[in-house]
Amino acid sequence: CSTVGVHGDIKQPPANEEAPFSPGDVYQDTKLEGEHIARDTGQRTGVDVTIVRPSGIYGPGDRRLLKLLGGVAPRRFPMLGSGEIYYHLTYIDDLVEGFRLCGELPAAANRTYILAGGEVTTLNELVKLVAEVAGVDPPRVHFPVWPVWTAAALCEAVCVPLGIEPPLYRRRVDFYTKSRAFDISRARQELGYAPQVGLRDGIARTLAWGREHGWI
């Protein structure tokens, strides 16, 4: 299990599995290194290896992207930059089905697949949809990115040497600046991968779970 993050910021969306590598942080660097190690080990030992690169996993039980969904719902989500970058979500049930297909179908042996949802939106469109589902107005004010990015870099420089978790870090700010939009044709054609949960439905399920458990 790798990540679409190994491709970095997608300059010409949508990107497929052959897009250039451009990891932007330690997490993505180590995922790419893991891909190379797994593939090399498979070739050396004769063990079949399938590499999966998921995109933007969300759904009931996940609290990482709930920060976005749950932030919009009570009007506490700050918008940085233009919001015109692409963001590609994957509902957990669809991802699990994709993993099942990769594990069971002979066609998946020694192949790499991007697994993502069936809909791609800009960040502005995504936030607007979340607001509609939550029954609130979307954020109207957009703040500039780079002052916040600079503040995050300073936080990391001060906190990390002291062993303190930074209250703000660059990877979180990068969320607002890097496009994520992917072509899942290979998984559709070779595996029969077909995302079933639409974005509006998935957001509604996730918000309901967050409210039920007191996270929103």
Short mmCIF file of C-alpha atoms in Angstrom, two decimals, residues 101-212:
data_model
loop_
_atom_site.label_atom_id
_atom_site.label_comp_id
_atom_site.label_asym_id
_atom_site.label_seq_id
_atom_site.Cartn_x
_atom_site.Cartn_y
_atom_site.Cartn_z
CA LEU A 101 -9.70 -7.28 -6.36
CA CYS A 102 -5.95 -6.72 -6.28
CA GLY A 103 -5.51 -9.63 -3.89
CA GLU A 104 -7.71 -12.13 -5.74
CA LEU A 105 -7.37 -11.47 -9.48
CA PRO A 106 -4.38 -12.98 -11.33
CA ALA A 107 -4.34 -9.93 -13.62
CA ALA A 108 -3.14 -7.80 -10.69
CA ALA A 109 0.11 -9.71 -10.24
CA ASN A 110 3.16 -7.45 -10.56
CA ARG A 111 1.05 -4.45 -11.54
CA THR A 112 0.58 -1.01 -10.00
CA TYR A 113 -2.86 0.55 -9.57
CA ILE A 114 -4.18 3.93 -8.54
CA LEU A 115 -7.39 3.42 -6.56
CA ALA A 116 -9.56 6.51 -6.20
CA GLY A 117 -13.19 7.57 -6.25
CA GLY A 118 -15.22 8.09 -9.37
CA GLU A 119 -15.50 11.89 -8.96
CA VAL A 120 -12.84 14.60 -8.98
CA THR A 121 -13.50 18.15 -7.75
CA THR A 122 -11.60 21.31 -7.06
CA LEU A 123 -11.12 22.12 -3.41
CA ASN A 124 -13.67 24.93 -3.78
CA GLU A 125 -16.24 22.51 -5.22
CA LEU A 126 -15.54 19.96 -2.50
CA VAL A 127 -15.94 22.51 0.30
CA LYS A 128 -19.15 23.82 -1.30
CA LEU A 129 -20.55 20.27 -1.48
CA VAL A 130 -19.66 19.57 2.16
CA ALA A 131 -21.38 22.81 3.17
CA GLU A 132 -24.51 21.85 1.20
CA VAL A 133 -24.67 18.43 2.84
CA ALA A 134 -24.09 19.98 6.28
CA GLY A 135 -26.68 22.70 5.66
CA VAL A 136 -24.31 25.63 6.20
CA ASP A 137 -22.82 28.39 4.05
CA PRO A 138 -19.39 27.65 2.52
CA PRO A 139 -16.39 29.76 3.61
CA ARG A 140 -16.26 33.02 1.68
CA VAL A 141 -12.89 34.40 2.77
CA HIS A 142 -9.67 33.02 1.27
CA PHE A 143 -6.41 33.74 3.07
CA PRO A 144 -3.00 33.86 1.30
CA VAL A 145 -1.00 30.64 1.51
CA TRP A 146 2.62 31.70 1.83
CA PRO A 147 2.47 33.62 5.13
CA VAL A 148 0.88 30.54 6.69
CA TRP A 149 3.45 28.22 5.03
CA THR A 150 6.27 30.39 6.39
CA ALA A 151 4.75 30.29 9.86
CA ALA A 152 4.52 26.49 9.60
CA ALA A 153 8.19 26.24 8.63
CA LEU A 154 9.13 28.36 11.66
CA CYS A 155 6.98 26.20 13.93
CA GLU A 156 8.74 23.06 12.69
CA ALA A 157 12.18 24.65 13.07
CA VAL A 158 11.48 25.58 16.70
CA CYS A 159 9.39 22.63 17.87
CA VAL A 160 11.00 19.60 16.21
CA PRO A 161 14.46 19.93 17.83
CA LEU A 162 12.70 20.21 21.20
CA GLY A 163 10.62 17.09 20.58
CA ILE A 164 7.39 19.11 20.54
CA GLU A 165 4.57 18.42 18.07
CA PRO A 166 4.32 21.58 15.90
CA PRO A 167 0.89 23.26 16.13
CA LEU A 168 1.25 24.01 12.41
CA TYR A 169 3.37 22.24 9.81
CA ARG A 170 4.10 22.59 6.11
CA ARG A 171 2.52 19.33 5.02
CA ARG A 172 -0.87 20.54 6.26
CA VAL A 173 -0.48 23.80 4.34
CA ASP A 174 0.56 21.89 1.20
CA PHE A 175 -2.96 20.43 1.18
CA TYR A 176 -4.14 23.79 -0.20
CA THR A 177 -1.52 24.08 -2.95
CA LYS A 178 -1.01 20.66 -4.54
CA SER A 179 -3.43 19.19 -7.06
CA ARG A 180 -4.54 15.56 -6.74
CA ALA A 181 -6.53 14.25 -9.71
CA PHE A 182 -6.11 10.74 -11.08
CA ASP A 183 -7.09 8.45 -13.93
CA ILE A 184 -8.34 5.09 -12.63
CA SER A 185 -8.81 3.55 -16.09
CA ARG A 186 -6.22 0.81 -15.51
CA ALA A 187 -7.99 -0.45 -12.38
CA ARG A 188 -11.37 -0.23 -14.12
CA GLN A 189 -10.25 -2.14 -17.20
CA GLU A 190 -7.97 -4.78 -15.67
CA LEU A 191 -9.73 -5.39 -12.34
CA GLY A 192 -13.30 -4.29 -12.92
CA TYR A 193 -12.83 -1.71 -10.18
CA ALA A 194 -15.96 0.45 -10.07
CA PRO A 195 -16.44 2.92 -7.19
CA GLN A 196 -20.00 2.66 -5.87
CA VAL A 197 -20.25 5.43 -3.27
CA GLY A 198 -20.84 8.88 -4.72
CA LEU A 199 -19.15 11.89 -3.18
CA ARG A 200 -22.32 13.44 -1.76
CA ASP A 201 -23.40 10.14 -0.21
CA GLY A 202 -19.94 9.45 1.20
CA ILE A 203 -19.71 12.92 2.73
CA ALA A 204 -23.15 12.52 4.30
CA ARG A 205 -22.20 9.16 5.84
CA THR A 206 -18.94 10.55 7.19
CA LEU A 207 -20.53 13.65 8.69
CA ALA A 208 -23.24 11.52 10.30
CA TRP A 209 -20.59 9.29 11.89
CA GLY A 210 -18.62 12.30 13.11
CA ARG A 211 -21.71 13.83 14.72
CA GLU A 212 -22.79 10.54 16.26
#
